[in-house]
PDB file of N, CA and C in Angstrom:
ATOM      1  N   MET A   1       0.840  -1.180   0.000  1.00  0.00           N
ATOM      2  CA  MET A   1       0.000   0.000   0.000  1.00  0.00           C
ATOM      3  C   MET A   1       0.888   1.246   0.000  1.00  0.00           C
ATOM      4  N   ASN A   2       0.548   2.206  -0.834  1.00  0.00           N
ATOM      5  CA  ASN A   2       1.279   3.462  -0.886  1.00  0.00           C
ATOM      6  C   ASN A   2       0.649   4.478   0.056  1.00  0.00           C
ATOM      7  N   LEU A   3       1.492   5.340   0.586  1.00  0.00           N
ATOM      8  CA  LEU A   3       1.023   6.385   1.485  1.00  0.00           C
ATOM      9  C   LEU A   3       1.500   7.723   0.957  1.00  0.00           C
ATOM     10  N   LEU A   4       0.568   8.677   0.805  1.00  0.00           N
ATOM     11  CA  LEU A   4       0.892  10.016   0.329  1.00  0.00           C
ATOM     12  C   LEU A   4       0.831  10.993   1.486  1.00  0.00           C
ATOM     13  N   LYS A   5       1.663  12.013   1.416  1.00  0.00           N
ATOM     14  CA  LYS A   5       1.629  13.106   2.383  1.00  0.00           C
ATOM     15  C   LYS A   5       1.307  14.375   1.608  1.00  0.00           C
ATOM     16  N   VAL A   6       0.620  15.296   2.256  1.00  0.00           N
ATOM     17  CA  VAL A   6       0.237  16.556   1.617  1.00  0.00           C
ATOM     18  C   VAL A   6       0.820  17.712   2.420  1.00  0.00           C
ATOM     19  N   ILE A   7       1.451  18.645   1.702  1.00  0.00           N
ATOM     20  CA  ILE A   7       1.950  19.872   2.326  1.00  0.00           C
ATOM     21  C   ILE A   7       1.265  21.061   1.657  1.00  0.00           C
ATOM     22  N   GLU A   8       1.122  22.124   2.399  1.00  0.00           N
ATOM     23  CA  GLU A   8       0.526  23.336   1.848  1.00  0.00           C
ATOM     24  C   GLU A   8       1.631  24.362   1.629  1.00  0.00           C
ATOM     25  N   VAL A   9       1.622  24.984   0.450  1.00  0.00           N
ATOM     26  CA  VAL A   9       2.670  25.942   0.098  1.00  0.00           C
ATOM     27  C   VAL A   9       2.059  27.208  -0.488  1.00  0.00           C
ATOM     28  N   LEU A  10       2.814  28.284  -0.398  1.00  0.00           N
ATOM     29  CA  LEU A  10       2.478  29.549  -1.046  1.00  0.00           C
ATOM     30  C   LEU A  10       3.599  29.870  -2.017  1.00  0.00           C
ATOM     31  N   ALA A  11       3.227  30.323  -3.205  1.00  0.00           N
ATOM     32  CA  ALA A  11       4.250  30.678  -4.205  1.00  0.00           C
ATOM     33  C   ALA A  11       3.751  31.870  -5.006  1.00  0.00           C
ATOM     34  N   GLU A  12       4.696  32.605  -5.587  1.00  0.00           N
ATOM     35  CA  GLU A  12       4.313  33.751  -6.412  1.00  0.00           C
ATOM     36  C   GLU A  12       5.237  33.900  -7.596  1.00  0.00           C
ATOM     37  N   SER A  13       4.727  34.617  -8.601  1.00  0.00           N
ATOM     38  CA  SER A  13       5.469  34.837  -9.838  1.00  0.00           C
ATOM     39  C   SER A  13       5.062  36.192 -10.396  1.00  0.00           C
ATOM     40  N   ASP A  14       5.932  36.779 -11.185  1.00  0.00           N
ATOM     41  CA  ASP A  14       5.559  38.015 -11.871  1.00  0.00           C
ATOM     42  C   ASP A  14       5.071  37.732 -13.293  1.00  0.00           C
ATOM     43  N   LYS A  15       4.972  36.445 -13.664  1.00  0.00           N
ATOM     44  CA  LYS A  15       4.551  36.065 -15.028  1.00  0.00           C
ATOM     45  C   LYS A  15       3.100  35.582 -15.099  1.00  0.00           C
ATOM     46  N   SER A  16       2.749  34.555 -14.269  1.00  0.00           N
ATOM     47  CA  SER A  16       1.413  33.961 -14.354  1.00  0.00           C
ATOM     48  C   SER A  16       1.162  33.046 -13.161  1.00  0.00           C
ATOM     49  N   TRP A  17      -0.111  32.632 -13.005  1.00  0.00           N
ATOM     50  CA  TRP A  17      -0.439  31.657 -11.965  1.00  0.00           C
ATOM     51  C   TRP A  17       0.183  30.312 -12.302  1.00  0.00           C
ATOM     52  N   GLU A  18       0.230  29.962 -13.575  1.00  0.00           N
ATOM     53  CA  GLU A  18       0.866  28.704 -13.976  1.00  0.00           C
ATOM     54  C   GLU A  18       2.353  28.714 -13.605  1.00  0.00           C
ATOM     55  N   ASP A  19       3.009  29.820 -13.816  1.00  0.00           N
ATOM     56  CA  ASP A  19       4.422  29.929 -13.450  1.00  0.00           C
ATOM     57  C   ASP A  19       4.587  29.827 -11.931  1.00  0.00           C
ATOM     58  N   ALA A  20       3.666  30.409 -11.181  1.00  0.00           N
ATOM     59  CA  ALA A  20       3.726  30.295  -9.720  1.00  0.00           C
ATOM     60  C   ALA A  20       3.593  28.828  -9.300  1.00  0.00           C
ATOM     61  N   ALA A  21       2.728  28.072  -9.973  1.00  0.00           N
ATOM     62  CA  ALA A  21       2.579  26.644  -9.679  1.00  0.00           C
ATOM     63  C   ALA A  21       3.858  25.887 -10.001  1.00  0.00           C
ATOM     64  N   GLN A  22       4.491  26.210 -11.119  1.00  0.00           N
ATOM     65  CA  GLN A  22       5.758  25.574 -11.491  1.00  0.00           C
ATOM     66  C   GLN A  22       6.828  25.868 -10.445  1.00  0.00           C
ATOM     67  N   ILE A  23       6.866  27.087  -9.979  1.00  0.00           N
ATOM     68  CA  ILE A  23       7.831  27.476  -8.946  1.00  0.00           C
ATOM     69  C   ILE A  23       7.570  26.697  -7.660  1.00  0.00           C
ATOM     70  N   ALA A  24       6.294  26.551  -7.284  1.00  0.00           N
ATOM     71  CA  ALA A  24       5.947  25.801  -6.072  1.00  0.00           C
ATOM     72  C   ALA A  24       6.447  24.364  -6.156  1.00  0.00           C
ATOM     73  N   VAL A  25       6.208  23.708  -7.290  1.00  0.00           N
ATOM     74  CA  VAL A  25       6.642  22.319  -7.463  1.00  0.00           C
ATOM     75  C   VAL A  25       8.164  22.229  -7.476  1.00  0.00           C
ATOM     76  N   LYS A  26       8.810  23.147  -8.168  1.00  0.00           N
ATOM     77  CA  LYS A  26      10.277  23.131  -8.254  1.00  0.00           C
ATOM     78  C   LYS A  26      10.911  23.319  -6.875  1.00  0.00           C
ATOM     79  N   MET A  27      10.411  24.282  -6.117  1.00  0.00           N
ATOM     80  CA  MET A  27      10.980  24.544  -4.799  1.00  0.00           C
ATOM     81  C   MET A  27      10.686  23.398  -3.828  1.00  0.00           C
ATOM     82  N   ALA A  28       9.471  22.861  -3.850  1.00  0.00           N
ATOM     83  CA  ALA A  28       9.134  21.736  -2.970  1.00  0.00           C
ATOM     84  C   ALA A  28       9.986  20.523  -3.318  1.00  0.00           C
ATOM     85  N   GLY A  29      10.276  20.351  -4.603  1.00  0.00           N
ATOM     86  CA  GLY A  29      11.083  19.223  -5.063  1.00  0.00           C
ATOM     87  C   GLY A  29      12.513  19.249  -4.546  1.00  0.00           C
ATOM     88  N   LYS A  30      12.951  20.387  -4.023  1.00  0.00           N
ATOM     89  CA  LYS A  30      14.291  20.466  -3.449  1.00  0.00           C
ATOM     90  C   LYS A  30      14.382  19.770  -2.098  1.00  0.00           C
ATOM     91  N   THR A  31      13.220  19.608  -1.427  1.00  0.00           N
ATOM     92  CA  THR A  31      13.245  18.996  -0.097  1.00  0.00           C
ATOM     93  C   THR A  31      12.405  17.729   0.016  1.00  0.00           C
ATOM     94  N   VAL A  32      11.528  17.480  -0.951  1.00  0.00           N
ATOM     95  CA  VAL A  32      10.728  16.243  -0.932  1.00  0.00           C
ATOM     96  C   VAL A  32      10.871  15.523  -2.272  1.00  0.00           C
ATOM     97  N   ASN A  33      10.721  14.192  -2.230  1.00  0.00           N
ATOM     98  CA  ASN A  33      10.809  13.363  -3.431  1.00  0.00           C
ATOM     99  C   ASN A  33       9.424  12.846  -3.808  1.00  0.00           C
ATOM    100  N   ASN A  34       9.325  12.342  -5.002  1.00  0.00           N
ATOM    101  CA  ASN A  34       8.123  11.641  -5.474  1.00  0.00           C
ATOM    102  C   ASN A  34       6.859  12.497  -5.459  1.00  0.00           C
ATOM    103  N   ILE A  35       6.955  13.762  -5.893  1.00  0.00           N
ATOM    104  CA  ILE A  35       5.770  14.621  -5.977  1.00  0.00           C
ATOM    105  C   ILE A  35       4.834  14.039  -7.028  1.00  0.00           C
ATOM    106  N   LYS A  36       3.555  13.913  -6.651  1.00  0.00           N
ATOM    107  CA  LYS A  36       2.565  13.304  -7.536  1.00  0.00           C
ATOM    108  C   LYS A  36       1.531  14.291  -8.066  1.00  0.00           C
ATOM    109  N   SER A  37       1.210  15.330  -7.290  1.00  0.00           N
ATOM    110  CA  SER A  37       0.188  16.262  -7.767  1.00  0.00           C
ATOM    111  C   SER A  37       0.261  17.586  -7.024  1.00  0.00           C
ATOM    112  N   ILE A  38      -0.356  18.591  -7.648  1.00  0.00           N
ATOM    113  CA  ILE A  38      -0.515  19.897  -7.011  1.00  0.00           C
ATOM    114  C   ILE A  38      -1.978  20.302  -7.186  1.00  0.00           C
ATOM    115  N   TYR A  39      -2.584  20.750  -6.094  1.00  0.00           N
ATOM    116  CA  TYR A  39      -3.963  21.211  -6.094  1.00  0.00           C
ATOM    117  C   TYR A  39      -3.941  22.695  -5.737  1.00  0.00           C
ATOM    118  N   ILE A  40      -4.420  23.536  -6.633  1.00  0.00           N
ATOM    119  CA  ILE A  40      -4.431  24.973  -6.402  1.00  0.00           C
ATOM    120  C   ILE A  40      -5.696  25.328  -5.613  1.00  0.00           C
ATOM    121  N   LYS A  41      -5.516  25.726  -4.356  1.00  0.00           N
ATOM    122  CA  LYS A  41      -6.653  26.086  -3.500  1.00  0.00           C
ATOM    123  C   LYS A  41      -7.150  27.492  -3.798  1.00  0.00           C
ATOM    124  N   GLU A  42      -6.217  28.430  -3.903  1.00  0.00           N
ATOM    125  CA  GLU A  42      -6.571  29.836  -4.100  1.00  0.00           C
ATOM    126  C   GLU A  42      -5.583  30.504  -5.040  1.00  0.00           C
ATOM    127  N   MET A  43      -6.092  31.491  -5.757  1.00  0.00           N
ATOM    128  CA  MET A  43      -5.243  32.326  -6.602  1.00  0.00           C
ATOM    129  C   MET A  43      -5.587  33.780  -6.295  1.00  0.00           C
ATOM    130  N   ASP A  44      -4.569  34.604  -6.190  1.00  0.00           N
ATOM    131  CA  ASP A  44      -4.809  36.033  -6.054  1.00  0.00           C
ATOM    132  C   ASP A  44      -3.666  36.778  -6.718  1.00  0.00           C
ATOM    133  N   ALA A  45      -3.835  38.062  -6.851  1.00  0.00           N
ATOM    134  CA  ALA A  45      -2.833  38.859  -7.557  1.00  0.00           C
ATOM    135  C   ALA A  45      -2.702  40.228  -6.904  1.00  0.00           C
ATOM    136  N   THR A  46      -1.524  40.805  -7.065  1.00  0.00           N
ATOM    137  CA  THR A  46      -1.258  42.163  -6.629  1.00  0.00           C
ATOM    138  C   THR A  46      -1.376  43.072  -7.855  1.00  0.00           C
ATOM    139  N   VAL A  47      -2.067  44.182  -7.693  1.00  0.00           N
ATOM    140  CA  VAL A  47      -2.293  45.103  -8.803  1.00  0.00           C
ATOM    141  C   VAL A  47      -1.635  46.440  -8.487  1.00  0.00           C
ATOM    142  N   ASP A  48      -0.954  47.000  -9.492  1.00  0.00           N
ATOM    143  CA  ASP A  48      -0.335  48.314  -9.364  1.00  0.00           C
ATOM    144  C   ASP A  48      -0.601  49.085 -10.648  1.00  0.00           C
ATOM    145  N   ASN A  49      -1.174  50.258 -10.535  1.00  0.00           N
ATOM    146  CA  ASN A  49      -1.517  51.086 -11.700  1.00  0.00           C
ATOM    147  C   ASN A  49      -2.357  50.318 -12.716  1.00  0.00           C
ATOM    148  N   ASN A  50      -3.391  49.626 -12.217  1.00  0.00           N
ATOM    149  CA  ASN A  50      -4.324  48.856 -13.051  1.00  0.00           C
ATOM    150  C   ASN A  50      -3.669  47.731 -13.845  1.00  0.00           C
ATOM    151  N   LYS A  51      -2.552  47.222 -13.341  1.00  0.00           N
ATOM    152  CA  LYS A  51      -1.862  46.113 -14.001  1.00  0.00           C
ATOM    153  C   LYS A  51      -1.456  45.085 -12.944  1.00  0.00           C
ATOM    154  N   ILE A  52      -1.651  43.795 -13.264  1.00  0.00           N
ATOM    155  CA  ILE A  52      -1.235  42.745 -12.345  1.00  0.00           C
ATOM    156  C   ILE A  52       0.287  42.705 -12.318  1.00  0.00           C
ATOM    157  N   THR A  53       0.830  42.775 -11.103  1.00  0.00           N
ATOM    158  CA  THR A  53       2.286  42.772 -10.960  1.00  0.00           C
ATOM    159  C   THR A  53       2.817  41.485 -10.337  1.00  0.00           C
ATOM    160  N   ARG A  54       2.006  40.793  -9.512  1.00  0.00           N
ATOM    161  CA  ARG A  54       2.421  39.529  -8.889  1.00  0.00           C
ATOM    162  C   ARG A  54       1.234  38.574  -8.867  1.00  0.00           C
ATOM    163  N   TYR A  55       1.477  37.348  -9.295  1.00  0.00           N
ATOM    164  CA  TYR A  55       0.481  36.278  -9.259  1.00  0.00           C
ATOM    165  C   TYR A  55       0.839  35.357  -8.098  1.00  0.00           C
ATOM    166  N   ARG A  56      -0.141  35.072  -7.231  1.00  0.00           N
ATOM    167  CA  ARG A  56       0.139  34.243  -6.062  1.00  0.00           C
ATOM    168  C   ARG A  56      -0.830  33.067  -6.006  1.00  0.00           C
ATOM    169  N   ILE A  57      -0.305  31.938  -5.522  1.00  0.00           N
ATOM    170  CA  ILE A  57      -1.154  30.768  -5.331  1.00  0.00           C
ATOM    171  C   ILE A  57      -0.960  30.204  -3.923  1.00  0.00           C
ATOM    172  N   ASN A  58      -2.003  29.580  -3.436  1.00  0.00           N
ATOM    173  CA  ASN A  58      -1.963  28.780  -2.218  1.00  0.00           C
ATOM    174  C   ASN A  58      -2.289  27.376  -2.715  1.00  0.00           C
ATOM    175  N   ALA A  59      -1.368  26.436  -2.539  1.00  0.00           N
ATOM    176  CA  ALA A  59      -1.534  25.115  -3.143  1.00  0.00           C
ATOM    177  C   ALA A  59      -1.208  23.990  -2.171  1.00  0.00           C
ATOM    178  N   LYS A  60      -1.759  22.825  -2.463  1.00  0.00           N
ATOM    179  CA  LYS A  60      -1.423  21.609  -1.735  1.00  0.00           C
ATOM    180  C   LYS A  60      -0.645  20.706  -2.686  1.00  0.00           C
ATOM    181  N   ILE A  61       0.502  20.250  -2.228  1.00  0.00           N
ATOM    182  CA  ILE A  61       1.350  19.356  -3.017  1.00  0.00           C
ATOM    183  C   ILE A  61       1.361  17.998  -2.326  1.00  0.00           C
ATOM    184  N   SER A  62       1.053  16.950  -3.083  1.00  0.00           N
ATOM    185  CA  SER A  62       1.077  15.605  -2.504  1.00  0.00           C
ATOM    186  C   SER A  62       2.268  14.847  -3.060  1.00  0.00           C
ATOM    187  N   PHE A  63       2.864  14.030  -2.172  1.00  0.00           N
ATOM    188  CA  PHE A  63       4.016  13.241  -2.588  1.00  0.00           C
ATOM    189  C   PHE A  63       3.987  11.889  -1.914  1.00  0.00           C
ATOM    190  N   LEU A  64       4.584  10.923  -2.578  1.00  0.00           N
ATOM    191  CA  LEU A  64       4.627   9.553  -2.107  1.00  0.00           C
ATOM    192  C   LEU A  64       5.709   9.413  -1.055  1.00  0.00           C
ATOM    193  N   LEU A  65       5.347   8.853   0.093  1.00  0.00           N
ATOM    194  CA  LEU A  65       6.335   8.625   1.139  1.00  0.00           C
ATOM    195  C   LEU A  65       7.229   7.440   0.776  1.00  0.00           C
ATOM    196  N   ASP A  66       8.514   7.536   1.129  1.00  0.00           N
ATOM    197  CA  ASP A  66       9.437   6.446   0.887  1.00  0.00           C
ATOM    198  C   ASP A  66       9.062   5.253   1.753  1.00  0.00           C
ATOM    199  N   LYS A  67       9.267   4.081   1.198  1.00  0.00           N
ATOM    200  CA  LYS A  67       8.950   2.855   1.941  1.00  0.00           C
ATOM    201  C   LYS A  67      10.076   2.486   2.883  1.00  0.00           C
TER     202      LYS A  67
END
């Protein structure tokens, strides 16, 4: 039987929400192995002069625990 663990992370990007998700997975991958999925709970953005300047996500990343 496999066992997954879930961690909650916050990430941001100046490009897009998709880029913020990529950053979240890349950074989490530095400390955990076997990442299987990312679930985006929330998305928000910072606006300056009527333009989005930062894209932020709150996400859950699940990974397979080592046996």
